[in-house]
XYZ file of C-alpha atoms in Angstrom:
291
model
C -15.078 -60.800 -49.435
C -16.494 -58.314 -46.633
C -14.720 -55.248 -46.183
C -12.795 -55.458 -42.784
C -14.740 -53.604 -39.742
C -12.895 -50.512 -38.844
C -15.223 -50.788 -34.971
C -12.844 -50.847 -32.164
C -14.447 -51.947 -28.993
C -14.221 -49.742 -25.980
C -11.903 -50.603 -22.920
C -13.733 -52.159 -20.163
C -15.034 -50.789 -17.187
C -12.191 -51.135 -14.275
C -14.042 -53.649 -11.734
C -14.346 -52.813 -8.259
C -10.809 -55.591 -8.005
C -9.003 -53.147 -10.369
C -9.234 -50.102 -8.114
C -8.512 -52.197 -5.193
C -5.049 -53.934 -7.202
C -4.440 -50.018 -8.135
C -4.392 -48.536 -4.785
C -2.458 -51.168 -3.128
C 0.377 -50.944 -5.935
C -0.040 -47.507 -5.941
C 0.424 -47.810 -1.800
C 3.413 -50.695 -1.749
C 4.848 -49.043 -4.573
C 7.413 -50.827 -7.037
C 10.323 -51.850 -4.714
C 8.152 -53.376 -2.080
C 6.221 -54.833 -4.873
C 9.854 -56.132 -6.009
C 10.812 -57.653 -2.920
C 7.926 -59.624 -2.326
C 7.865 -61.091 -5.669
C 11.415 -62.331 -4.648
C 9.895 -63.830 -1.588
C 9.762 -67.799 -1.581
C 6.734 -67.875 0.917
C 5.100 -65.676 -1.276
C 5.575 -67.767 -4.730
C 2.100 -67.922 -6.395
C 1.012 -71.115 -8.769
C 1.495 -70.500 -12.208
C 2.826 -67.068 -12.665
C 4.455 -65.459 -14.831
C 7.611 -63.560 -13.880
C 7.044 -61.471 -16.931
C 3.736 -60.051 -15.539
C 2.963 -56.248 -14.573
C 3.204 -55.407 -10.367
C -0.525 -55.379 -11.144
C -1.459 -59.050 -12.686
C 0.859 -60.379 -9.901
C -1.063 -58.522 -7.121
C -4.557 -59.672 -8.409
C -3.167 -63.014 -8.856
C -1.860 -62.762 -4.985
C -5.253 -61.418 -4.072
C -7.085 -63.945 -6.350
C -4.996 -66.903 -4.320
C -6.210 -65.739 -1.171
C -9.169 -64.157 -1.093
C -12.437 -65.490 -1.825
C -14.876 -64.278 -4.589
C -16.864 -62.675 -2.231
C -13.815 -61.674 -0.081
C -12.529 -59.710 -3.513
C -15.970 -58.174 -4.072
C -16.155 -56.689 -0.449
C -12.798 -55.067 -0.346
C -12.902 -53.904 -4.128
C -16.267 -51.638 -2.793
C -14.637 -50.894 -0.265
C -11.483 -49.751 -2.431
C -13.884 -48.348 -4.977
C -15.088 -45.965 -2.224
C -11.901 -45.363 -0.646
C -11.373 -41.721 -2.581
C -14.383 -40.292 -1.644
C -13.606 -41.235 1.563
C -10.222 -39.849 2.214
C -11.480 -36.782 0.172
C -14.300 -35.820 2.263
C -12.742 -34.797 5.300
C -9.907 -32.828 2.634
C -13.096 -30.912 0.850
C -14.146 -29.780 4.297
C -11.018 -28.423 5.209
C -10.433 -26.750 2.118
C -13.739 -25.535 2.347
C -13.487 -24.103 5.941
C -10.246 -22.314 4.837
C -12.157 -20.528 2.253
C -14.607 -19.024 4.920
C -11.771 -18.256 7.172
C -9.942 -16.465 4.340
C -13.485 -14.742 3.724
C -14.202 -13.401 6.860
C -10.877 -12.401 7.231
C -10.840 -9.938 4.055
C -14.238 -9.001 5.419
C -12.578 -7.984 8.683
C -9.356 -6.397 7.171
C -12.335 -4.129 4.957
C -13.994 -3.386 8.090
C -10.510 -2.279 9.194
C -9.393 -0.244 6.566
C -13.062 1.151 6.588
C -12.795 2.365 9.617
C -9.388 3.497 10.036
C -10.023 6.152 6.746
C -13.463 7.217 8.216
C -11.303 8.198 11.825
C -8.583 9.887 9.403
C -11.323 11.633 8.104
C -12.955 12.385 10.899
C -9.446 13.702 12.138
C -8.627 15.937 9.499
C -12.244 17.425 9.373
C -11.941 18.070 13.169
C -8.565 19.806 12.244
C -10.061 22.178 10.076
C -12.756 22.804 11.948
C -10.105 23.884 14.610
C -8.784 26.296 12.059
C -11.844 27.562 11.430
C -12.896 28.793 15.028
C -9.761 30.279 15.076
C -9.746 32.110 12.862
C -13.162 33.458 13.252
C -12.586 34.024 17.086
C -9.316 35.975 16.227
C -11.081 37.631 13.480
C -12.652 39.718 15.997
C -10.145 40.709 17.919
C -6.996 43.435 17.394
C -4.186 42.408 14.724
C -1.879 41.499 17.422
C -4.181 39.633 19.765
C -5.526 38.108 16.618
C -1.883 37.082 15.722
C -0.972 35.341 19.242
C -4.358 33.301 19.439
C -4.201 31.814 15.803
C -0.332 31.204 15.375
C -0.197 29.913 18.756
C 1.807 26.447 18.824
C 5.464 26.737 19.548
C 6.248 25.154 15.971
C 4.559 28.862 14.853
C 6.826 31.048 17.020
C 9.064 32.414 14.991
C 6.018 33.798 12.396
C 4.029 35.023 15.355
C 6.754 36.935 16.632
C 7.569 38.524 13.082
C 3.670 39.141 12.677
C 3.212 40.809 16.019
C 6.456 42.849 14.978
C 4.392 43.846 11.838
C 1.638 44.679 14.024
C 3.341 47.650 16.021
C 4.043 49.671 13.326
C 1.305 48.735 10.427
C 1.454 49.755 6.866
C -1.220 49.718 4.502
C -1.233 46.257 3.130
C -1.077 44.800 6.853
C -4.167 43.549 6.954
C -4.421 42.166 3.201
C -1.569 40.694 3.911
C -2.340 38.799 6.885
C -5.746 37.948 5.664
C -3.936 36.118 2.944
C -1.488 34.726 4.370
C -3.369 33.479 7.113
C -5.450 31.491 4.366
C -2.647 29.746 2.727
C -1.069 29.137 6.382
C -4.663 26.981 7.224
C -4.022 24.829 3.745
C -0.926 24.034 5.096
C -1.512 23.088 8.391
C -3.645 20.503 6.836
C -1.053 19.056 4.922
C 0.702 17.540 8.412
C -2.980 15.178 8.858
C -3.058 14.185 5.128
C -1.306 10.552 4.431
C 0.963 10.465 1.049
C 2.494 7.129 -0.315
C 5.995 8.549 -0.796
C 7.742 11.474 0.620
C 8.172 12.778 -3.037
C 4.175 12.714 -3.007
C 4.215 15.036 0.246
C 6.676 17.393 -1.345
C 4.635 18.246 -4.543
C 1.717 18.408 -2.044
C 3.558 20.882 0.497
C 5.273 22.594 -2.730
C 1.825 23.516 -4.664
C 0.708 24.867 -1.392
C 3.330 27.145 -0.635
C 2.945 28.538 -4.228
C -0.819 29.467 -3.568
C 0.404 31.220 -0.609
C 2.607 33.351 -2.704
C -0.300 33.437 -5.366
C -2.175 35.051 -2.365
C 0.171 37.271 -1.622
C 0.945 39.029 -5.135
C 1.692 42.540 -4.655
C 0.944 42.707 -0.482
C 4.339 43.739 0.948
C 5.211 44.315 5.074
C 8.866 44.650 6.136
C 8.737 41.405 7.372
C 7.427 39.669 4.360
C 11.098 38.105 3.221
C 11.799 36.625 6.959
C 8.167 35.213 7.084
C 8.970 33.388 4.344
C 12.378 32.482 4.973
C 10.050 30.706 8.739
C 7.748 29.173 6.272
C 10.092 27.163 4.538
C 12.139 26.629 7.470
C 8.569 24.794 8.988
C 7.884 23.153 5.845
C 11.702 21.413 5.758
C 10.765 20.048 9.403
C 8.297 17.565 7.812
C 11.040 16.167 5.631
C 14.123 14.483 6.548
C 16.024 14.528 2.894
C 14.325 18.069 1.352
C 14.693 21.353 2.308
C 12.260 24.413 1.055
C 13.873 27.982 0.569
C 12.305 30.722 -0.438
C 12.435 32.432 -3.683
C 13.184 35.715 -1.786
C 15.677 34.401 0.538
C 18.014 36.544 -1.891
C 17.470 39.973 -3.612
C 19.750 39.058 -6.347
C 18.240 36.450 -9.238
C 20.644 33.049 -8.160
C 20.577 30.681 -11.237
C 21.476 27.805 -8.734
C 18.325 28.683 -7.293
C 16.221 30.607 -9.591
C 14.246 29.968 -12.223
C 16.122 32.586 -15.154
C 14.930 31.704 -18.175
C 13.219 34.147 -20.086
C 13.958 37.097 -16.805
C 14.898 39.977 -17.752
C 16.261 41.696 -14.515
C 18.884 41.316 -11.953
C 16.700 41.731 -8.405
C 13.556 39.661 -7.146
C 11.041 41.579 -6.466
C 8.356 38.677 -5.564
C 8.907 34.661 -5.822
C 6.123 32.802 -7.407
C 6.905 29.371 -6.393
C 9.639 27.740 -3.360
C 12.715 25.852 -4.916
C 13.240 22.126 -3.381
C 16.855 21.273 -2.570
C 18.449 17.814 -1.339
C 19.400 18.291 1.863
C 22.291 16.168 2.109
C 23.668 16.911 -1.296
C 22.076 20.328 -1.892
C 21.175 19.515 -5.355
C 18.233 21.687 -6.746
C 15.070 19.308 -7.147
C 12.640 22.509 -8.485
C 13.958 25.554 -9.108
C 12.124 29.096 -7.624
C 9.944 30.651 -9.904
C 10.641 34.816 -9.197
C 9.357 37.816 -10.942
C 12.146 40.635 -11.720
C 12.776 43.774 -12.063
């Protein structure tokens, strides 16, 4: 007795009729399909009511097509994908370029909008710049008026002209320096920051190389020229407020750094303290030296 074959043939190829009978059920769908079985002018010799939507359609087809009829339209239904597809693949295809060029524009965009900020902010400090060397060359007080000259700089002008009249020694060390940490923060008001917490730290770290700068330079005015410069650097903020670590002579643990101080009177700040401005809650505390 031979051994039973374990072969299974393959399923046949679908003929160019099958793809036909499959897009029109797919098209009518199974109600329609329903309904015209049901349909007495549509009764078909010898079938069976037990067939698929599918045997009954090629059996409808079968009854009134011809051979060749049935071999024309199933090409024709054979091809039919491709042909609805076609025009799809182009669109799709001519969205992609759009979407291309228009990234390639938005670049472009973004390109040139950081090259004018750029271009901006060098410009600005080139402004400083001449400035400073064309006051440089002129008397303390005339130097004074042309560099601190916008009305937003008034109220330092006015103390620095103030200082000017009756000079002590570290006048001009002081307004060498301070003039330098003024110009780095000028620049802060062209630089773009993703958060206003960003632009604090940013206007914060510069204020403290200001005071770095100006470590042991003292002018009567020194305590209401800072008290201006963090009255200007609060205008660029509409929930923080700067004060300066000398606003007070007395150390002010609400506002003060104390740990680790040993005295009772500030006799420089080291860093600005940051305040809420609607709730006055300390955000960084001042950083003094004592004595």
């Amino acid at each position: 007795m031979n051994a039973q074959s374990d072969f299974t043939p393959p399923d046949p190829l679908p003929t160019p009729l099958d793809s036909f009978v499959n897009h029109l059920r797919d098209l009518l769908g199974p109600e329609v399909i329903a309904r015209l079985r049901q349909n007495p002018n549509l009764a078909l010799p010898y079938a069976d009511e037990d067939s698929t939507d599918g045997d009954w359609l090629r059996r409808g087809l079968q009854t009134i097509l011809s051979s060749d009829d049935l071999e024309t339209v199933g090409s024709r239904a054979r091809d039919l994908p491709l042909t609805i597809s076609r025009p799809l693949q182009q669109q799709i295809e001519n969205l992609r370029w759009e979407q291309l060029e228009q990234q390639q524009a938005l670049t472009l965009a973004l390109e040139q909008k950081q090259t004018a900020e750029t271009g901006r902010e060098q410009a600005e400090i080139e402004v400083f710049r001449l400035r400073k060397e064309r006051a440089a060359m002129l008397p303390a007080a005339e130097f004074v008026r042309l560099f601190f000259s916008t009305a937003a700089e008034t109220g330092i002008r006015n103390l620095l002209i103030e200082a000017t009249e009756s000079p002590t020694p570290d006048l001009n060390g002081f307004l060498a320096a301070f003039v330098g940490g003024w110009t780095a923060l000028r620049a802060l008001e062209t630089t773009l920051n993703e958060s206003p917490q960003d632009a604090v730290r940013q206007y914060h770290q510069a204020l403290t190389d200001l005071l770095s700068a100006l470590t042991g330079l003292y002018i009567p005015q020194r305590r209401a020229l800072l008290d201006k410069v963090a009255q200007w650097a609060s205008n660029h903020f509409e929930d923080f407020v700067f004060v300066s670590p000398e606003e007070t002579r007395q150390v002010d643990p609400a506002l003060h750094n104390v740990q680790g101080l040993g005295g009772n009177t500030v006799r420089e700040g080291r860093s600005f303290a940051v305040i809420r401005r609607q709730s006055r809650t300390v955000v960084i505390y001042a950083d003094i030296v004592t004595e």
